[in-house]
Amino acid sequence: MIQVRKEKCIGCLACIRVCPFTVLTEEEGRPRLREGKVCLKCMHCAAACPERAITFDGKEAVLHEPLPVLPEGFPEALESHIMTRRSYRHFKKEAPDREVVRRALDVASWAPSAKNQHPAKWIVIDSEDVIERIMEYIVENVKETGTSPEIVSELKEEHNNVVMGNAPMLILCYGRNNAINSPADTAIAMTTAELALQARGIGTCWAGYLTRFCNSIERIRSLLPELPENNSFYGAFMVGYPQGETYHHIPERLKRADIQWV
Ligand SMILES: Cc1cc2nc3c(=O)[nH]c(=O)nc-3n(C[C@H](O)[C@H](O)[C@H](O)COP(=O)(O)O)c2cc1C
């Protein structure tokens, strides 16, 4: 629960203006919590308070570091980063540094989510043995069921692994199925994480086949930490330092922003 430290509050009421659900109201020039209102725990009130007067459950509700100042040219740099992000499928053998990956996934905690529920959670696999066994199980499953036969034909005839390339690391994103919008929230968290990873030189590629198989093949589940009840995998990445895959140009997009202004 948010609390206003009376001794620090200067009565600017910035906290009231930014609350998305009018949880705070004014009383004698100071903010007061209203009964019966649902707080999203978004911490906007605390972030807007110039005096750090708002706490959450008795702890600081904002980061200790001062607000970063973005460098000049940042909008152009961000646009360039988005446009030069690519899907990488060819990687060096060694897996990326766990700490760099952890940091990128942590940054994704600041992605928006429906009612601030943040359902996205992660399983990171950098065991060569586990990755190999997952692929074995997928090949077995394709042969048994006949679904997605291109996975096996590409692998056997072309030595092309369309499920996970030669990734030394896989990142799986899962979440609870009864959150307001887990498909969107996890996709936004993954998109944010991908941009953060690629900014650190780590190549990624969304792995749609892998996501599907992680949900459908029981034997893959047995290789992984058990998911809580009523949770599913919503996305996955192949991850690694790119090797033999360099892009000299930005690819043309055949479908550019299709906008109707009203
Ligand atoms: C939800 C989703 C699932 C994807 N699944 C796969 C996949 O299973 N295998 C693969 O090689 N690429 C996969 N991709 C990558 C797309 O093929 C790639 O984003 C697209 O061709 C554009 O290339 P770019 O990301 O380099 O711009 C997937 C992308 C998304 C967003």
XYZ file of C-alpha atoms and ligand atoms in Angstrom:
293
model
C 0.000 0.000 0.000
C 1.252 3.499 -0.804
C 1.783 5.911 2.056
C 2.443 9.648 2.062
C 5.178 10.760 4.455
C 3.536 13.832 5.918
C 6.812 15.394 7.042
C 8.159 15.321 3.464
C 4.996 16.261 1.531
C 5.004 19.887 0.269
C 1.389 19.797 -0.938
C 2.141 20.222 -4.654
C -0.506 17.543 -5.359
C 1.386 16.244 -8.409
C 0.663 12.732 -7.078
C -3.098 13.248 -7.391
C -2.891 14.368 -11.034
C -0.949 11.321 -12.242
C -2.916 8.593 -10.443
C -4.725 6.589 -13.180
C -7.593 5.570 -10.884
C -8.130 8.570 -8.601
C -6.890 6.650 -5.579
C -5.594 9.892 -4.089
C -7.684 12.932 -3.285
C -6.976 16.320 -1.739
C -7.736 17.088 1.883
C -6.655 20.400 3.345
C -4.040 20.872 0.639
C -2.493 17.409 1.086
C -3.035 14.050 -0.692
C -5.122 11.427 1.081
C -5.890 7.809 0.102
C -9.530 7.181 -0.746
C -11.334 4.185 0.674
C -12.531 1.497 -1.739
C -10.304 2.514 -4.643
C -8.055 -0.033 -6.323
C -4.404 1.009 -6.522
C -2.505 -0.383 -9.556
C 0.786 -0.093 -7.670
C 2.195 1.724 -10.719
C 4.084 4.100 -8.411
C 3.268 7.069 -10.642
C 2.395 9.083 -7.544
C 5.827 8.409 -6.082
C 7.603 9.026 -9.383
C 5.868 12.406 -9.763
C 6.633 13.499 -6.199
C 9.612 15.885 -6.217
C 10.244 15.194 -2.514
C 10.239 11.363 -2.512
C 7.429 11.649 0.021
C 5.594 8.496 -1.106
C 6.574 5.002 0.015
C 5.160 1.560 -0.738
C 4.742 -0.963 2.088
C 7.214 1.084 4.115
C 9.903 0.894 1.411
C 11.112 3.374 -1.193
C 8.677 3.466 -4.120
C 11.148 4.937 -6.625
C 14.688 4.057 -7.634
C 17.519 5.656 -5.754
C 19.320 6.820 -8.939
C 18.407 10.255 -10.291
C 16.240 10.362 -13.430
C 18.543 9.717 -16.416
C 18.970 12.515 -18.936
C 18.736 11.114 -22.465
C 21.556 12.277 -24.742
C 21.033 14.615 -27.672
C 20.153 12.651 -30.802
C 18.426 9.964 -28.744
C 15.227 9.805 -30.888
C 17.282 9.169 -34.040
C 19.455 6.630 -32.206
C 16.373 4.796 -30.916
C 14.794 4.703 -34.376
C 18.058 3.381 -35.825
C 18.258 0.700 -33.137
C 14.708 -0.459 -33.874
C 15.348 -0.550 -37.630
C 18.710 -2.310 -37.401
C 17.446 -4.979 -34.992
C 17.431 -8.267 -36.902
C 16.469 -11.854 -36.232
C 19.718 -13.802 -35.787
C 19.882 -17.560 -36.240
C 23.653 -18.186 -36.460
C 25.607 -17.910 -33.248
C 28.983 -18.402 -31.624
C 29.262 -21.501 -29.500
C 29.619 -19.784 -26.144
C 26.441 -18.598 -24.454
C 26.029 -14.923 -23.561
C 26.997 -13.739 -20.143
C 24.211 -14.505 -17.663
C 24.527 -11.146 -15.942
C 24.051 -9.221 -19.212
C 20.982 -11.337 -19.970
C 19.619 -10.900 -16.463
C 19.954 -7.143 -16.771
C 18.105 -7.035 -20.119
C 15.256 -9.143 -18.708
C 15.161 -6.900 -15.674
C 14.891 -3.807 -17.906
C 11.838 -5.472 -19.466
C 10.145 -5.164 -16.045
C 9.581 -1.527 -17.000
C 7.512 -2.499 -20.059
C 3.834 -1.553 -19.786
C 1.297 -4.252 -18.892
C -2.473 -4.392 -18.504
C -3.371 -2.970 -15.096
C 0.313 -3.215 -14.245
C 0.007 -6.970 -13.676
C 3.349 -7.860 -15.290
C 2.633 -11.535 -15.841
C 5.845 -12.199 -17.836
C 8.319 -14.616 -16.220
C 11.406 -16.199 -17.728
C 13.235 -19.501 -18.000
C 16.741 -19.159 -19.460
C 18.411 -22.318 -20.772
C 22.143 -22.280 -21.418
C 22.756 -26.005 -20.896
C 23.904 -27.498 -24.204
C 22.580 -30.862 -23.082
C 19.075 -29.566 -22.318
C 18.945 -27.621 -25.610
C 19.943 -30.740 -27.569
C 17.350 -32.859 -25.805
C 14.595 -30.318 -26.447
C 15.423 -30.483 -30.151
C 15.475 -34.295 -30.071
C 12.014 -34.341 -28.515
C 10.722 -31.895 -31.118
C 12.048 -34.028 -33.986
C 10.475 -37.127 -32.403
C 7.181 -35.288 -32.045
C 7.188 -34.079 -35.659
C 7.818 -37.648 -36.832
C 5.075 -39.048 -34.561
C 2.406 -36.470 -35.355
C 3.308 -35.358 -38.866
C 2.795 -31.698 -37.936
C 5.276 -29.128 -39.264
C 7.236 -31.677 -41.381
C 9.393 -28.821 -42.709
C 11.219 -28.821 -39.371
C 12.646 -32.293 -40.043
C 13.157 -31.861 -43.784
C 15.042 -28.575 -43.269
C 17.135 -30.156 -40.540
C 17.973 -33.408 -42.330
C 18.274 -32.174 -45.910
C 19.613 -28.652 -45.415
C 21.168 -28.803 -41.919
C 18.924 -25.822 -41.154
C 17.355 -25.775 -37.699
C 14.286 -23.552 -38.088
C 13.288 -24.083 -34.454
C 16.377 -22.749 -32.674
C 19.187 -22.193 -35.198
C 22.418 -23.144 -33.425
C 21.568 -21.032 -30.378
C 23.635 -21.682 -27.247
C 20.879 -20.105 -25.148
C 17.094 -20.169 -25.210
C 14.868 -17.750 -23.326
C 11.324 -18.875 -22.636
C 8.679 -16.413 -21.502
C 5.716 -17.757 -19.558
C 2.881 -16.303 -17.560
C -0.438 -17.010 -15.943
C -3.366 -17.600 -18.262
C -5.825 -15.643 -16.118
C -4.014 -12.305 -16.222
C -5.953 -9.607 -18.054
C -3.823 -9.842 -21.192
C -0.910 -12.241 -20.930
C -0.421 -12.577 -24.722
C 0.051 -8.814 -25.129
C 1.943 -8.264 -21.869
C 4.459 -11.041 -22.538
C 4.950 -9.908 -26.150
C 5.657 -6.357 -24.992
C 8.065 -7.589 -22.311
C 9.819 -9.786 -24.883
C 10.032 -6.968 -27.414
C 11.552 -4.734 -24.767
C 14.004 -7.451 -23.699
C 14.995 -8.112 -27.314
C 15.866 -4.463 -27.893
C 17.847 -4.377 -24.650
C 19.705 -7.605 -25.530
C 20.547 -6.480 -29.055
C 21.743 -3.127 -27.698
C 24.349 -5.186 -25.791
C 25.445 -7.076 -28.909
C 23.434 -10.209 -28.170
C 21.579 -11.685 -31.147
C 18.022 -12.925 -30.735
C 15.275 -14.440 -32.827
C 11.694 -15.082 -31.808
C 11.101 -18.821 -31.740
C 7.438 -19.448 -32.526
C 7.821 -23.163 -33.174
C 9.656 -23.590 -29.885
C 6.933 -21.781 -27.951
C 4.288 -24.083 -29.392
C 6.278 -27.237 -28.634
C 7.120 -26.158 -25.084
C 3.391 -26.030 -24.451
C 2.461 -29.209 -26.276
C 5.284 -31.699 -25.658
C 5.138 -33.059 -22.131
C 8.702 -34.439 -22.310
C 10.083 -30.928 -22.883
C 8.291 -29.763 -19.757
C 10.039 -32.492 -17.791
C 13.424 -30.899 -18.659
C 12.375 -27.520 -17.262
C 11.369 -26.081 -13.908
C 7.701 -26.881 -13.344
C 5.349 -24.088 -14.380
C 2.790 -23.034 -11.781
C -0.722 -24.300 -12.437
C -2.630 -22.490 -15.179
C 0.515 -20.941 -16.665
C 1.657 -21.286 -20.290
C 4.584 -20.400 -22.474
C 3.783 -17.292 -24.497
C 7.048 -16.782 -26.345
C 10.650 -17.848 -26.772
C 13.923 -16.533 -28.163
C 16.981 -18.124 -29.697
C 19.862 -16.196 -28.121
C 23.610 -15.917 -28.698
C 26.434 -13.800 -29.987
C 25.927 -13.589 -33.767
C 28.439 -15.356 -35.965
C 28.662 -15.293 -39.752
C 25.551 -13.152 -39.959
C 26.271 -9.484 -40.691
C 23.811 -7.052 -42.197
C 25.064 -4.166 -44.318
C 21.650 -2.653 -45.021
C 18.229 -2.195 -43.501
C 15.821 -4.530 -45.310
C 12.906 -2.905 -47.104
C 9.533 -3.551 -45.474
C 6.899 -4.428 -48.041
C 4.211 -3.265 -45.663
C 4.905 0.156 -44.212
C 2.651 1.963 -41.714
C -0.871 1.797 -43.128
C -2.611 4.748 -41.479
C -5.978 6.368 -41.850
C -6.166 9.747 -40.134
C -9.567 10.743 -38.856
C 5.947 -14.255 -32.906
C 7.128 -14.549 -33.808
C 7.499 -15.861 -34.038
C 8.603 -16.160 -34.831
N 9.004 -17.454 -34.964
C 10.126 -17.739 -35.667
C 10.600 -19.096 -35.736
O 10.005 -20.038 -35.173
N 11.737 -19.343 -36.439
C 12.430 -18.340 -37.069
O 13.455 -18.615 -37.682
N 12.016 -17.033 -37.007
C 10.887 -16.715 -36.320
N 10.459 -15.402 -36.224
C 11.276 -14.315 -36.834
C 10.647 -13.723 -38.096
O 10.786 -14.636 -39.156
C 11.359 -12.387 -38.395
O 11.056 -11.454 -37.370
C 10.927 -11.771 -39.731
O 11.306 -12.608 -40.801
C 11.563 -10.388 -39.977
O 12.974 -10.409 -39.844
P 13.704 -9.396 -38.842
O 13.220 -9.746 -37.452
O 15.171 -9.658 -39.005
O 13.343 -8.007 -39.225
C 9.332 -15.091 -35.459
C 8.948 -13.774 -35.217
C 7.873 -13.495 -34.391
C 7.518 -12.053 -34.093
